[in-house]
């Protein structure tokens, strides 16, 4: 009997499962336009480190992508993007800095900290600002990064930089496309950021290329950068999630050292069946070598060819730093170097400064040096500056320069370091303040100015600068001292101001009858023995201060 | 009713208090005139005695750590590269002899590359002779440095490890080759550690001036190459925000004691936490006991002497201007050091390792502890709260005298007095300019007039000419028959300015003010102003002044004077050591003003 019932339950379960599967299959059939491809690039760096880049690309090339139904697209992200009419989104969270001089050219450049830039449709500026605030707040919840601090006062609207993808979907008449960019240089990358990022992947962290990820190893890298890119194209949508890592390569690898285990710290790659393609490529000095996903499990450290120092072909290197001394003024110096032998570089330089670093634009000077010689400064087409406002708007400078081959352009301008209110300092105020990285959009051009290749993006280092900082232990001391003084002073002053001195007659103990009589009549009967005592007459009857609760009125007798 | 009567009494009292026609002020003036001098003298002496007492361990404070993030002593030092340090040192000695006493910078760079530090750079600097300003007298040097990038950091913060190289030193053992050898061994060790949160810059600066060139090249931008006497390349490999720097000098291959040095330009001091940190590692337990009191006073005196000159006691001094806290660890040698069990290289290495690991722990810049202090022994200090009252007492007679004159003399001619004072100042500034520029104006004439004479003697001659000009112009002032009201006003304002100036200076360099105050305070107040017939007083003062000048001259001597003038001219030009000069010259000008006011 029991067995039969159990059997019935099992059969029922199976039936339900089958039904569910059938439903899934229909969804699958209907929405087969969603494609998921994952790939892994492994390359040695000239410094001897190993560079691993994981890319997860989701595309749906149906022009009317239904936001409520998605098979592979992360719904949590899509809902946010749809709610805010986002047409293009770039989000990066990076720890460390890509060291161009040691590691060579960068593929997906990202500034240290968190950066987010988006193109979205809105009716007007005000709505755009609200939209942006909403987007950053909601993304903040999704990524566990402090993106919610990005609002109108901490973001900028670039005029020439951060141009959208060329096939981005257009908007209808009353709406316009707006762009906003925000950068949080102090944002750290922690496991709490990695976990929600992996949850956006169709296979999660247990399967697919991401199964090679071990958080212990991810956070033991020289550089790691996670990115989310989203495009709403004329035809369909595209989402790209990527993670770049610069890992240590064992100094003297043994022949049996497994790559996945020694370098990535993981067991093996488990296949993800949702992926249409899983590509693993290894750089063998001349080109990318495609291997099958199973091969990565048996890949040895020795199998990854090392790269010579001569192999790093630098195109452009930026350098930004703060010169000067003292806490009043400083000088921001930006050096842009063209490493190409025969090509000009057209660089769009974007500088964003927080309101408390006030640039003196009239002090901006440019200088071109070519091997110790000074060259005339080429004039650019773009010079766009919007001054900031205290606590409301950041300073923004966009300008373009053309750098001759093998030369360096140095741009420098003086800045004034502002004073903050005492509650505007972050925790660990004496640590300093981070300035966002400068962005450089570089086009390789020929002599005639024609450009043929794509725009390369570079970021400078973020800067840590010191502003004048008050001694925060002093307010603490003052508070302690004032509290003590006030506490000590309050009691006596309250007593004196709320009580009246009154003569009270104390009748000798023996005369019981008199005492009884005086108690009844509350009248002065005799001048027997008198002493002054604090009476509660005033406190009880008239003083409004009595409600504040004078604790020890009976103990504070005067006399 | 009662309240109203009280108010009435109150008003009456207020009326009495504020009534200018009362005798109270006169009483105060009489008191000041009668007992002011004695009171001033008591204050002055009390201040000196108090300051001396502060040297005693019973009256000053024990050092402690304010910055908990340093966590000194919590790390277990693992440095085990003493053998490598010795090998590196031997190798450097060999190179030094191979290259005839000057190892070229690319050899140092090769060392760094060998250790796996690839991010290296060379920086050149040139110093022109200040007086001749000729190309032939230029001195050059090259700094070499390597940056060890912290693994997970973005290159925003760093610590500097500086071991200067002194190729010009005649003794090979004093060229700090052992220091550089230990630094190489530590660089090798540091590179394999995983805990670094800040980049580390390993710097081999050529002489102390090289450190100045490096920090200037890293923190500033060289604007104009042609005009300056001190020229340097910009440092291109940036190390972010430098949190602290530790300089390291071995005075011999074998050292018997370790010492920390920390005096900066103009008497600036690093944060006491950093000094304490180094002292904690280098001072042995049995050395922590306070010595006998006289020794403490001597130590305090030598500290104050060092601070008052404003000359940095080593490379660390150049970093302080840029807000980089900096100290120098010096290995000291003594006679028979080798026989007397020298400090082992592994101990020195561990001290440096511990220092760097503690600094690596910092979350904020060093800001918690004192920036203004005097030190006697490594584990005692006198904070600004302790030393300021005695300094205030030493200077108090000046302010008291000014107050006495102001209150007692009715109808001072303030306007004309102030204008005269301004004239005096303008004159002083003009003379300072002349002194600064006379040498190179006169130099061509002097070299043609006295051919073959040494440049510096000529310079001294021109400086003497400038001084003569000063004395002449002041003697015109002295013989100028000014009205009594103006003289008194000048006297009063000079005293006021002197007091204010010295109090302000005491905030920057207390030691300098103590020395100036001890001399100047009696000079301008009670020493010259006792009751005496007019004529006798004049001669007594003249006598005292000449004795004072004579003693000063005797103490310094001619060579000393030349040395001082050259030294301060050089230091103010190259790295801005100006407080010493400002204090003494400013004080001197005001003393002359006092003489003009009170003497004639």
mmCIF file with all atom_site columns, N, CA, C and O in Angstrom, chain B residues 303-341:
data_model
loop_
_atom_site.group_PDB
_atom_site.id
_atom_site.type_symbol
_atom_site.label_atom_id
_atom_site.label_alt_id
_atom_site.label_comp_id
_atom_site.label_asym_id
_atom_site.label_entity_id
_atom_site.label_seq_id
_atom_site.pdbx_PDB_ins_code
_atom_site.Cartn_x
_atom_site.Cartn_y
_atom_site.Cartn_z
_atom_site.occupancy
_atom_site.B_iso_or_equiv
_atom_site.pdbx_formal_charge
_atom_site.auth_seq_id
_atom_site.auth_comp_id
_atom_site.auth_asym_id
_atom_site.auth_atom_id
_atom_site.pdbx_PDB_model_num
ATOM 1   N N  . UNK B 1 303 ? 70.730 68.887 20.420 1.00 0.00 ? 303 UNK B N  1
ATOM 2   C CA . UNK B 1 303 ? 69.540 68.820 19.563 1.00 0.00 ? 303 UNK B CA 1
ATOM 3   C C  . UNK B 1 303 ? 69.147 70.220 19.110 1.00 0.00 ? 303 UNK B C  1
ATOM 4   O O  . UNK B 1 303 ? 68.889 70.467 17.935 1.00 0.00 ? 303 UNK B O  1
ATOM 5   N N  . UNK B 1 304 ? 69.120 71.148 20.091 1.00 0.00 ? 304 UNK B N  1
ATOM 6   C CA . UNK B 1 304 ? 68.661 72.502 19.776 1.00 0.00 ? 304 UNK B CA 1
ATOM 7   C C  . UNK B 1 304 ? 69.661 73.217 18.877 1.00 0.00 ? 304 UNK B C  1
ATOM 8   O O  . UNK B 1 304 ? 69.276 73.986 17.996 1.00 0.00 ? 304 UNK B O  1
ATOM 9   N N  . UNK B 1 305 ? 70.938 72.950 19.100 1.00 0.00 ? 305 UNK B N  1
ATOM 10  C CA . UNK B 1 305 ? 71.964 73.538 18.253 1.00 0.00 ? 305 UNK B CA 1
ATOM 11  C C  . UNK B 1 305 ? 71.746 73.099 16.803 1.00 0.00 ? 305 UNK B C  1
ATOM 12  O O  . UNK B 1 305 ? 71.740 73.901 15.882 1.00 0.00 ? 305 UNK B O  1
ATOM 13  N N  . UNK B 1 306 ? 71.519 71.791 16.652 1.00 0.00 ? 306 UNK B N  1
ATOM 14  C CA . UNK B 1 306 ? 71.307 71.216 15.324 1.00 0.00 ? 306 UNK B CA 1
ATOM 15  C C  . UNK B 1 306 ? 70.070 71.828 14.676 1.00 0.00 ? 306 UNK B C  1
ATOM 16  O O  . UNK B 1 306 ? 70.084 72.203 13.509 1.00 0.00 ? 306 UNK B O  1
ATOM 17  N N  . UNK B 1 307 ? 68.998 71.909 15.457 1.00 0.00 ? 307 UNK B N  1
ATOM 18  C CA . UNK B 1 307 ? 67.743 72.406 14.888 1.00 0.00 ? 307 UNK B CA 1
ATOM 19  C C  . UNK B 1 307 ? 67.849 73.888 14.546 1.00 0.00 ? 307 UNK B C  1
ATOM 20  O O  . UNK B 1 307 ? 67.319 74.327 13.530 1.00 0.00 ? 307 UNK B O  1
ATOM 21  N N  . UNK B 1 308 ? 68.548 74.646 15.398 1.00 0.00 ? 308 UNK B N  1
ATOM 22  C CA . UNK B 1 308 ? 68.546 76.092 15.194 1.00 0.00 ? 308 UNK B CA 1
ATOM 23  C C  . UNK B 1 308 ? 69.292 76.489 13.926 1.00 0.00 ? 308 UNK B C  1
ATOM 24  O O  . UNK B 1 308 ? 68.958 77.502 13.322 1.00 0.00 ? 308 UNK B O  1
ATOM 25  N N  . UNK B 1 309 ? 70.293 75.721 13.526 1.00 0.00 ? 309 UNK B N  1
ATOM 26  C CA . UNK B 1 309 ? 71.017 76.106 12.318 1.00 0.00 ? 309 UNK B CA 1
ATOM 27  C C  . UNK B 1 309 ? 70.153 75.964 11.073 1.00 0.00 ? 309 UNK B C  1
ATOM 28  O O  . UNK B 1 309 ? 70.402 76.610 10.078 1.00 0.00 ? 309 UNK B O  1
ATOM 29  N N  . UNK B 1 310 ? 69.150 75.095 11.139 1.00 0.00 ? 310 UNK B N  1
ATOM 30  C CA . UNK B 1 310 ? 68.278 74.914 9.977  1.00 0.00 ? 310 UNK B CA 1
ATOM 31  C C  . UNK B 1 310 ? 68.903 74.084 8.880  1.00 0.00 ? 310 UNK B C  1
ATOM 32  O O  . UNK B 1 310 ? 68.324 73.907 7.824  1.00 0.00 ? 310 UNK B O  1
ATOM 33  N N  . UNK B 1 311 ? 70.098 73.569 9.126  1.00 0.00 ? 311 UNK B N  1
ATOM 34  C CA . UNK B 1 311 ? 70.746 72.715 8.142  1.00 0.00 ? 311 UNK B CA 1
ATOM 35  C C  . UNK B 1 311 ? 70.280 71.278 8.353  1.00 0.00 ? 311 UNK B C  1
ATOM 36  O O  . UNK B 1 311 ? 70.307 70.801 9.474  1.00 0.00 ? 311 UNK B O  1
ATOM 37  N N  . UNK B 1 312 ? 69.857 70.599 7.298  1.00 0.00 ? 312 UNK B N  1
ATOM 38  C CA . UNK B 1 312 ? 69.426 69.216 7.507  1.00 0.00 ? 312 UNK B CA 1
ATOM 39  C C  . UNK B 1 312 ? 70.603 68.327 7.895  1.00 0.00 ? 312 UNK B C  1
ATOM 40  O O  . UNK B 1 312 ? 71.720 68.553 7.451  1.00 0.00 ? 312 UNK B O  1
ATOM 41  N N  . UNK B 1 313 ? 70.338 67.334 8.716  1.00 0.00 ? 313 UNK B N  1
ATOM 42  C CA . UNK B 1 313 ? 71.426 66.467 9.174  1.00 0.00 ? 313 UNK B CA 1
ATOM 43  C C  . UNK B 1 313 ? 71.634 65.286 8.236  1.00 0.00 ? 313 UNK B C  1
ATOM 44  O O  . UNK B 1 313 ? 72.353 64.363 8.562  1.00 0.00 ? 313 UNK B O  1
ATOM 45  N N  . UNK B 1 314 ? 71.003 65.303 7.088  1.00 0.00 ? 314 UNK B N  1
ATOM 46  C CA . UNK B 1 314 ? 71.200 64.216 6.126  1.00 0.00 ? 314 UNK B CA 1
ATOM 47  C C  . UNK B 1 314 ? 70.192 64.315 5.001  1.00 0.00 ? 314 UNK B C  1
ATOM 48  O O  . UNK B 1 314 ? 69.459 65.301 4.884  1.00 0.00 ? 314 UNK B O  1
ATOM 49  N N  . UNK B 1 315 ? 70.149 63.267 4.187  1.00 0.00 ? 315 UNK B N  1
ATOM 50  C CA . UNK B 1 315 ? 69.262 63.271 3.022  1.00 0.00 ? 315 UNK B CA 1
ATOM 51  C C  . UNK B 1 315 ? 67.792 63.428 3.381  1.00 0.00 ? 315 UNK B C  1
ATOM 52  O O  . UNK B 1 315 ? 67.011 63.963 2.606  1.00 0.00 ? 315 UNK B O  1
ATOM 53  N N  . UNK B 1 316 ? 67.439 62.943 4.577  1.00 0.00 ? 316 UNK B N  1
ATOM 54  C CA . UNK B 1 316 ? 66.025 62.967 4.965  1.00 0.00 ? 316 UNK B CA 1
ATOM 55  C C  . UNK B 1 316 ? 65.445 64.372 4.974  1.00 0.00 ? 316 UNK B C  1
ATOM 56  O O  . UNK B 1 316 ? 64.269 64.569 4.761  1.00 0.00 ? 316 UNK B O  1
ATOM 57  N N  . UNK B 1 317 ? 66.322 65.372 5.240  1.00 0.00 ? 317 UNK B N  1
ATOM 58  C CA . UNK B 1 317 ? 65.844 66.749 5.362  1.00 0.00 ? 317 UNK B CA 1
ATOM 59  C C  . UNK B 1 317 ? 65.148 67.263 4.119  1.00 0.00 ? 317 UNK B C  1
ATOM 60  O O  . UNK B 1 317 ? 64.230 68.080 4.203  1.00 0.00 ? 317 UNK B O  1
ATOM 61  N N  . UNK B 1 318 ? 65.544 66.754 2.949  1.00 0.00 ? 318 UNK B N  1
ATOM 62  C CA . UNK B 1 318 ? 64.995 67.291 1.708  1.00 0.00 ? 318 UNK B CA 1
ATOM 63  C C  . UNK B 1 318 ? 63.581 66.781 1.440  1.00 0.00 ? 318 UNK B C  1
ATOM 64  O O  . UNK B 1 318 ? 62.844 67.365 0.669  1.00 0.00 ? 318 UNK B O  1
ATOM 65  N N  . UNK B 1 319 ? 63.220 65.686 2.055  1.00 0.00 ? 319 UNK B N  1
ATOM 66  C CA . UNK B 1 319 ? 61.902 65.095 1.781  1.00 0.00 ? 319 UNK B CA 1
ATOM 67  C C  . UNK B 1 319 ? 60.796 65.817 2.540  1.00 0.00 ? 319 UNK B C  1
ATOM 68  O O  . UNK B 1 319 ? 59.655 65.821 2.133  1.00 0.00 ? 319 UNK B O  1
ATOM 69  N N  . UNK B 1 320 ? 61.176 66.403 3.701  1.00 0.00 ? 320 UNK B N  1
ATOM 70  C CA . UNK B 1 320 ? 60.146 66.912 4.608  1.00 0.00 ? 320 UNK B CA 1
ATOM 71  C C  . UNK B 1 320 ? 59.310 68.030 3.982  1.00 0.00 ? 320 UNK B C  1
ATOM 72  O O  . UNK B 1 320 ? 58.129 68.164 4.270  1.00 0.00 ? 320 UNK B O  1
ATOM 73  N N  . UNK B 1 321 ? 59.948 68.831 3.136  1.00 0.00 ? 321 UNK B N  1
ATOM 74  C CA . UNK B 1 321 ? 59.231 69.954 2.528  1.00 0.00 ? 321 UNK B CA 1
ATOM 75  C C  . UNK B 1 321 ? 58.014 69.476 1.739  1.00 0.00 ? 321 UNK B C  1
ATOM 76  O O  . UNK B 1 321 ? 57.020 70.172 1.637  1.00 0.00 ? 321 UNK B O  1
ATOM 77  N N  . UNK B 1 322 ? 58.118 68.284 1.177  1.00 0.00 ? 322 UNK B N  1
ATOM 78  C CA . UNK B 1 322 ? 57.047 67.771 0.326  1.00 0.00 ? 322 UNK B CA 1
ATOM 79  C C  . UNK B 1 322 ? 56.042 66.935 1.112  1.00 0.00 ? 322 UNK B C  1
ATOM 80  O O  . UNK B 1 322 ? 55.270 66.179 0.531  1.00 0.00 ? 322 UNK B O  1
ATOM 81  N N  . UNK B 1 323 ? 56.086 67.059 2.429  1.00 0.00 ? 323 UNK B N  1
ATOM 82  C CA . UNK B 1 323 ? 55.146 66.315 3.250  1.00 0.00 ? 323 UNK B CA 1
ATOM 83  C C  . UNK B 1 323 ? 55.476 64.836 3.336  1.00 0.00 ? 323 UNK B C  1
ATOM 84  O O  . UNK B 1 323 ? 54.619 64.023 3.661  1.00 0.00 ? 323 UNK B O  1
ATOM 85  N N  . UNK B 1 324 ? 56.719 64.481 3.005  1.00 0.00 ? 324 UNK B N  1
ATOM 86  C CA . UNK B 1 324 ? 57.128 63.082 3.086  1.00 0.00 ? 324 UNK B CA 1
ATOM 87  C C  . UNK B 1 324 ? 57.910 62.913 4.383  1.00 0.00 ? 324 UNK B C  1
ATOM 88  O O  . UNK B 1 324 ? 58.972 63.508 4.539  1.00 0.00 ? 324 UNK B O  1
ATOM 89  N N  . UNK B 1 325 ? 57.385 62.144 5.287  1.00 0.00 ? 325 UNK B N  1
ATOM 90  C CA . UNK B 1 325 ? 58.071 61.937 6.565  1.00 0.00 ? 325 UNK B CA 1
ATOM 91  C C  . UNK B 1 325 ? 59.317 61.100 6.296  1.00 0.00 ? 325 UNK B C  1
ATOM 92  O O  . UNK B 1 325 ? 59.265 60.107 5.569  1.00 0.00 ? 325 UNK B O  1
ATOM 93  N N  . UNK B 1 326 ? 60.416 61.501 6.915  1.00 0.00 ? 326 UNK B N  1
ATOM 94  C CA . UNK B 1 326 ? 61.675 60.886 6.517  1.00 0.00 ? 326 UNK B CA 1
ATOM 95  C C  . UNK B 1 326 ? 62.661 60.843 7.675  1.00 0.00 ? 326 UNK B C  1
ATOM 96  O O  . UNK B 1 326 ? 62.761 61.796 8.439  1.00 0.00 ? 326 UNK B O  1
ATOM 97  N N  . UNK B 1 327 ? 63.383 59.747 7.766  1.00 0.00 ? 327 UNK B N  1
ATOM 98  C CA . UNK B 1 327 ? 64.448 59.613 8.767  1.00 0.00 ? 327 UNK B CA 1
ATOM 99  C C  . UNK B 1 327 ? 65.655 58.936 8.115  1.00 0.00 ? 327 UNK B C  1
ATOM 100 O O  . UNK B 1 327 ? 65.552 58.351 7.038  1.00 0.00 ? 327 UNK B O  1
ATOM 101 N N  . UNK B 1 328 ? 66.789 59.050 8.793  1.00 0.00 ? 328 UNK B N  1
ATOM 102 C CA . UNK B 1 328 ? 67.981 58.370 8.315  1.00 0.00 ? 328 UNK B CA 1
ATOM 103 C C  . UNK B 1 328 ? 68.451 57.403 9.389  1.00 0.00 ? 328 UNK B C  1
ATOM 104 O O  . UNK B 1 328 ? 68.505 57.769 10.568 1.00 0.00 ? 328 UNK B O  1
ATOM 105 N N  . UNK B 1 329 ? 68.765 56.206 8.957  1.00 0.00 ? 329 UNK B N  1
ATOM 106 C CA . UNK B 1 329 ? 69.391 55.240 9.860  1.00 0.00 ? 329 UNK B CA 1
ATOM 107 C C  . UNK B 1 329 ? 70.882 55.264 9.558  1.00 0.00 ? 329 UNK B C  1
ATOM 108 O O  . UNK B 1 329 ? 71.293 55.033 8.426  1.00 0.00 ? 329 UNK B O  1
ATOM 109 N N  . UNK B 1 330 ? 71.664 55.596 10.569 1.00 0.00 ? 330 UNK B N  1
ATOM 110 C CA . UNK B 1 330 ? 73.103 55.709 10.360 1.00 0.00 ? 330 UNK B CA 1
ATOM 111 C C  . UNK B 1 330 ? 73.808 54.640 11.179 1.00 0.00 ? 330 UNK B C  1
ATOM 112 O O  . UNK B 1 330 ? 73.560 54.500 12.381 1.00 0.00 ? 330 UNK B O  1
ATOM 113 N N  . UNK B 1 331 ? 74.662 53.875 10.510 1.00 0.00 ? 331 UNK B N  1
ATOM 114 C CA . UNK B 1 331 ? 75.517 52.935 11.216 1.00 0.00 ? 331 UNK B CA 1
ATOM 115 C C  . UNK B 1 331 ? 76.803 53.648 11.580 1.00 0.00 ? 331 UNK B C  1
ATOM 116 O O  . UNK B 1 331 ? 77.509 54.151 10.719 1.00 0.00 ? 331 UNK B O  1
ATOM 117 N N  . UNK B 1 332 ? 77.078 53.724 12.876 1.00 0.00 ? 332 UNK B N  1
ATOM 118 C CA . UNK B 1 332 ? 78.245 54.487 13.346 1.00 0.00 ? 332 UNK B CA 1
ATOM 119 C C  . UNK B 1 332 ? 79.366 53.517 13.699 1.00 0.00 ? 332 UNK B C  1
ATOM 120 O O  . UNK B 1 332 ? 79.122 52.447 14.248 1.00 0.00 ? 332 UNK B O  1
ATOM 121 N N  . UNK B 1 333 ? 80.557 53.963 13.398 1.00 0.00 ? 333 UNK B N  1
ATOM 122 C CA . UNK B 1 333 ? 81.700 53.136 13.744 1.00 0.00 ? 333 UNK B CA 1
ATOM 123 C C  . UNK B 1 333 ? 82.487 53.811 14.867 1.00 0.00 ? 333 UNK B C  1
ATOM 124 O O  . UNK B 1 333 ? 82.226 54.946 15.222 1.00 0.00 ? 333 UNK B O  1
ATOM 125 N N  . UNK B 1 334 ? 83.391 53.068 15.445 1.00 0.00 ? 334 UNK B N  1
ATOM 126 C CA . UNK B 1 334 ? 84.236 53.656 16.482 1.00 0.00 ? 334 UNK B CA 1
ATOM 127 C C  . UNK B 1 334 ? 85.583 52.950 16.423 1.00 0.00 ? 334 UNK B C  1
ATOM 128 O O  . UNK B 1 334 ? 85.789 52.041 15.620 1.00 0.00 ? 334 UNK B O  1
ATOM 129 N N  . UNK B 1 335 ? 86.486 53.362 17.275 1.00 0.00 ? 335 UNK B N  1
ATOM 130 C CA . UNK B 1 335 ? 87.809 52.733 17.283 1.00 0.00 ? 335 UNK B CA 1
ATOM 131 C C  . UNK B 1 335 ? 87.678 51.257 17.673 1.00 0.00 ? 335 UNK B C  1
ATOM 132 O O  . UNK B 1 335 ? 86.878 50.914 18.534 1.00 0.00 ? 335 UNK B O  1
ATOM 133 N N  . UNK B 1 336 ? 88.464 50.434 17.072 1.00 0.00 ? 336 UNK B N  1
ATOM 134 C CA . UNK B 1 336 ? 88.476 48.997 17.334 1.00 0.00 ? 336 UNK B CA 1
ATOM 135 C C  . UNK B 1 336 ? 87.093 48.376 17.168 1.00 0.00 ? 336 UNK B C  1
ATOM 136 O O  . UNK B 1 336 ? 86.714 47.477 17.907 1.00 0.00 ? 336 UNK B O  1
ATOM 137 N N  . UNK B 1 337 ? 86.332 48.913 16.242 1.00 0.00 ? 337 UNK B N  1
ATOM 138 C CA . UNK B 1 337 ? 84.954 48.427 16.104 1.00 0.00 ? 337 UNK B CA 1
ATOM 139 C C  . UNK B 1 337 ? 84.953 46.957 15.701 1.00 0.00 ? 337 UNK B C  1
ATOM 140 O O  . UNK B 1 337 ? 84.149 46.176 16.197 1.00 0.00 ? 337 UNK B O  1
ATOM 141 N N  . UNK B 1 338 ? 85.858 46.623 14.822 1.00 0.00 ? 338 UNK B N  1
ATOM 142 C CA . UNK B 1 338 ? 85.872 45.262 14.308 1.00 0.00 ? 338 UNK B CA 1
ATOM 143 C C  . UNK B 1 338 ? 86.105 44.270 15.438 1.00 0.00 ? 338 UNK B C  1
ATOM 144 O O  . UNK B 1 338 ? 85.519 43.181 15.463 1.00 0.00 ? 338 UNK B O  1
ATOM 145 N N  . UNK B 1 339 ? 86.958 44.682 16.396 1.00 0.00 ? 339 UNK B N  1
ATOM 146 C CA . UNK B 1 339 ? 87.236 43.795 17.518 1.00 0.00 ? 339 UNK B CA 1
ATOM 147 C C  . UNK B 1 339 ? 86.082 43.768 18.512 1.00 0.00 ? 339 UNK B C  1
ATOM 148 O O  . UNK B 1 339 ? 85.890 42.783 19.218 1.00 0.00 ? 339 UNK B O  1
ATOM 149 N N  . UNK B 1 340 ? 85.323 44.870 18.523 1.00 0.00 ? 340 UNK B N  1
ATOM 150 C CA . UNK B 1 340 ? 84.302 44.997 19.563 1.00 0.00 ? 340 UNK B CA 1
ATOM 151 C C  . UNK B 1 340 ? 82.942 44.485 19.111 1.00 0.00 ? 340 UNK B C  1
ATOM 152 O O  . UNK B 1 340 ? 81.916 45.119 19.387 1.00 0.00 ? 340 UNK B O  1
ATOM 153 N N  . UNK B 1 341 ? 82.906 43.426 18.414 1.00 0.00 ? 341 UNK B N  1
ATOM 154 C CA . UNK B 1 341 ? 81.641 42.796 18.055 1.00 0.00 ? 341 UNK B CA 1
ATOM 155 C C  . UNK B 1 341 ? 80.690 43.738 17.300 1.00 0.00 ? 341 UNK B C  1
ATOM 156 O O  . UNK B 1 341 ? 79.754 44.270 17.874 1.00 0.00 ? 341 UNK B O  1
#
